[in-house]
Amino acid sequence: MLTIEEKILAVVTALEDIKANDISVLDTSKKSQLFERMVIASANSPRQTRALADHVSKQLKLRGEPALSIEGEESGEWVLVDFGEVVVHIMQPAVRAYYQLEELWSMRHLPPKAASEPK
């Protein structure tokens, strides 16, 4: 069983093998109980998006860490590969720009009292 850091290294290496663009790794451990890290990468075409997801999945399976789930392969616009503690998002640049996951997951939330106060 790989540690989280070993999984991240394997994922990033696999993404670099097939020339993924703009690879980001986010620490989500304090924001979600579902996973510890999120890897986000861009691909130049739906075909490359699917190829990246497939390569990442195969490389981690070789290391004893099969993907729990792969979603979005049909369209190739956004493919999510779930490895438990590590979730990988491979996206077309327009989709990535629209959803802005890096910004979403780095948001600072207001304390509940401040959020409920009248403006």
Short mmCIF file of C-alpha atoms in Angstrom, two decimals:
data_model
loop_
_atom_site.label_atom_id
_atom_site.label_comp_id
_atom_site.label_asym_id
_atom_site.label_seq_id
_atom_site.Cartn_x
_atom_site.Cartn_y
_atom_site.Cartn_z
CA MET A 1 0.00 0.00 0.00
CA LEU A 2 1.40 3.38 -1.02
CA THR A 3 1.50 6.41 1.23
CA ILE A 4 -0.36 9.52 0.09
CA GLU A 5 2.90 11.16 -0.98
CA GLU A 6 3.90 8.07 -2.99
CA LYS A 7 0.49 8.09 -4.68
CA ILE A 8 0.87 11.77 -5.54
CA LEU A 9 4.34 11.18 -6.99
CA ALA A 10 3.06 8.23 -9.06
CA VAL A 11 0.07 10.24 -10.33
CA VAL A 12 2.15 13.30 -11.26
CA THR A 13 4.78 11.14 -12.97
CA ALA A 14 2.09 9.34 -14.99
CA LEU A 15 0.53 12.67 -15.99
CA GLU A 16 3.92 14.03 -17.05
CA ASP A 17 4.56 10.86 -19.11
CA ILE A 18 1.72 11.81 -21.47
CA LYS A 19 2.37 15.56 -21.39
CA ALA A 20 -0.43 16.81 -19.15
CA ASN A 21 -0.46 20.59 -18.71
CA ASP A 22 -0.72 22.78 -15.61
CA ILE A 23 -0.54 20.02 -12.99
CA SER A 24 -1.65 21.20 -9.53
CA VAL A 25 -1.72 19.30 -6.25
CA LEU A 26 -4.05 20.60 -3.54
CA ASP A 27 -4.01 19.55 0.10
CA THR A 28 -7.69 19.06 0.93
CA SER A 29 -7.16 17.23 4.22
CA LYS A 30 -8.55 20.08 6.32
CA LYS A 31 -11.48 20.74 3.96
CA SER A 32 -12.85 17.29 3.26
CA GLN A 33 -13.08 13.98 5.06
CA LEU A 34 -13.54 12.18 1.74
CA PHE A 35 -9.99 12.62 0.41
CA GLU A 36 -6.62 14.06 1.42
CA ARG A 37 -5.26 15.40 -1.88
CA MET A 38 -6.61 16.55 -5.21
CA VAL A 39 -4.56 16.53 -8.39
CA ILE A 40 -5.78 18.68 -11.26
CA ALA A 41 -4.32 18.60 -14.77
CA SER A 42 -5.26 19.85 -18.22
CA ALA A 43 -5.21 17.99 -21.53
CA ASN A 44 -5.23 19.30 -25.10
CA SER A 45 -8.03 17.10 -26.44
CA PRO A 46 -10.70 14.66 -25.27
CA ARG A 47 -8.51 11.84 -26.58
CA GLN A 48 -5.56 12.99 -24.46
CA THR A 49 -7.85 13.41 -21.43
CA ARG A 50 -8.95 9.78 -21.71
CA ALA A 51 -5.37 8.61 -22.38
CA LEU A 52 -4.11 10.44 -19.29
CA ALA A 53 -6.81 8.93 -17.08
CA ASP A 54 -6.10 5.47 -18.46
CA HIS A 55 -2.33 5.84 -17.99
CA VAL A 56 -2.67 7.14 -14.41
CA SER A 57 -5.04 4.29 -13.59
CA LYS A 58 -2.72 1.63 -15.06
CA GLN A 59 0.41 3.04 -13.40
CA LEU A 60 -1.15 3.04 -9.95
CA LYS A 61 -2.66 -0.40 -10.47
CA LEU A 62 0.87 -1.67 -11.21
CA ARG A 63 1.85 -0.30 -7.78
CA GLY A 64 -1.03 -2.09 -6.06
CA GLU A 65 -3.42 0.86 -5.96
CA PRO A 66 -6.30 0.26 -8.38
CA ALA A 67 -8.71 3.12 -9.03
CA LEU A 68 -11.92 2.92 -7.02
CA SER A 69 -13.83 4.72 -9.76
CA ILE A 70 -13.31 6.48 -13.09
CA GLU A 71 -15.97 8.93 -14.27
CA GLY A 72 -16.37 11.03 -17.41
CA GLU A 73 -14.49 8.93 -19.95
CA GLU A 74 -17.39 9.04 -22.39
CA SER A 75 -17.08 12.75 -23.19
CA GLY A 76 -13.41 13.23 -22.37
CA GLU A 77 -14.06 16.82 -21.28
CA TRP A 78 -13.47 16.07 -17.60
CA VAL A 79 -12.35 12.70 -16.28
CA LEU A 80 -12.20 12.00 -12.55
CA VAL A 81 -10.08 9.13 -11.24
CA ASP A 82 -10.70 8.24 -7.58
CA PHE A 83 -7.92 6.56 -5.62
CA GLY A 84 -9.47 7.03 -2.19
CA GLU A 85 -7.24 9.56 -0.43
CA VAL A 86 -6.21 11.02 -3.79
CA VAL A 87 -8.68 12.26 -6.41
CA VAL A 88 -7.42 13.14 -9.90
CA HIS A 89 -9.25 15.59 -12.18
CA ILE A 90 -8.13 15.69 -15.82
CA MET A 91 -9.89 18.48 -17.69
CA GLN A 92 -10.05 20.35 -20.95
CA PRO A 93 -8.77 23.94 -20.43
CA ALA A 94 -12.19 25.54 -21.01
CA VAL A 95 -13.84 23.22 -18.48
CA ARG A 96 -11.07 23.84 -15.97
CA ALA A 97 -11.36 27.61 -16.40
CA TYR A 98 -15.14 27.45 -15.97
CA TYR A 99 -15.17 25.35 -12.77
CA GLN A 100 -12.01 26.81 -11.19
CA LEU A 101 -11.50 23.93 -8.77
CA GLU A 102 -8.28 25.40 -7.41
CA GLU A 103 -10.14 28.54 -6.36
CA LEU A 104 -13.12 26.61 -5.04
CA TRP A 105 -10.98 24.40 -2.80
CA SER A 106 -8.82 27.25 -1.53
CA MET A 107 -11.78 29.45 -0.50
CA ARG A 108 -11.80 30.76 3.02
CA HIS A 109 -15.20 30.28 4.55
CA LEU A 110 -16.77 32.80 6.87
CA PRO A 111 -17.51 31.65 10.39
CA PRO A 112 -21.18 30.57 10.71
CA LYS A 113 -22.07 33.67 12.81
CA ALA A 114 -20.59 36.14 10.30
CA ALA A 115 -22.32 34.39 7.40
CA SER A 116 -25.74 34.66 9.07
CA GLU A 117 -25.48 38.32 10.12
CA PRO A 118 -27.67 40.78 8.16
CA LYS A 119 -25.84 42.87 5.57
#
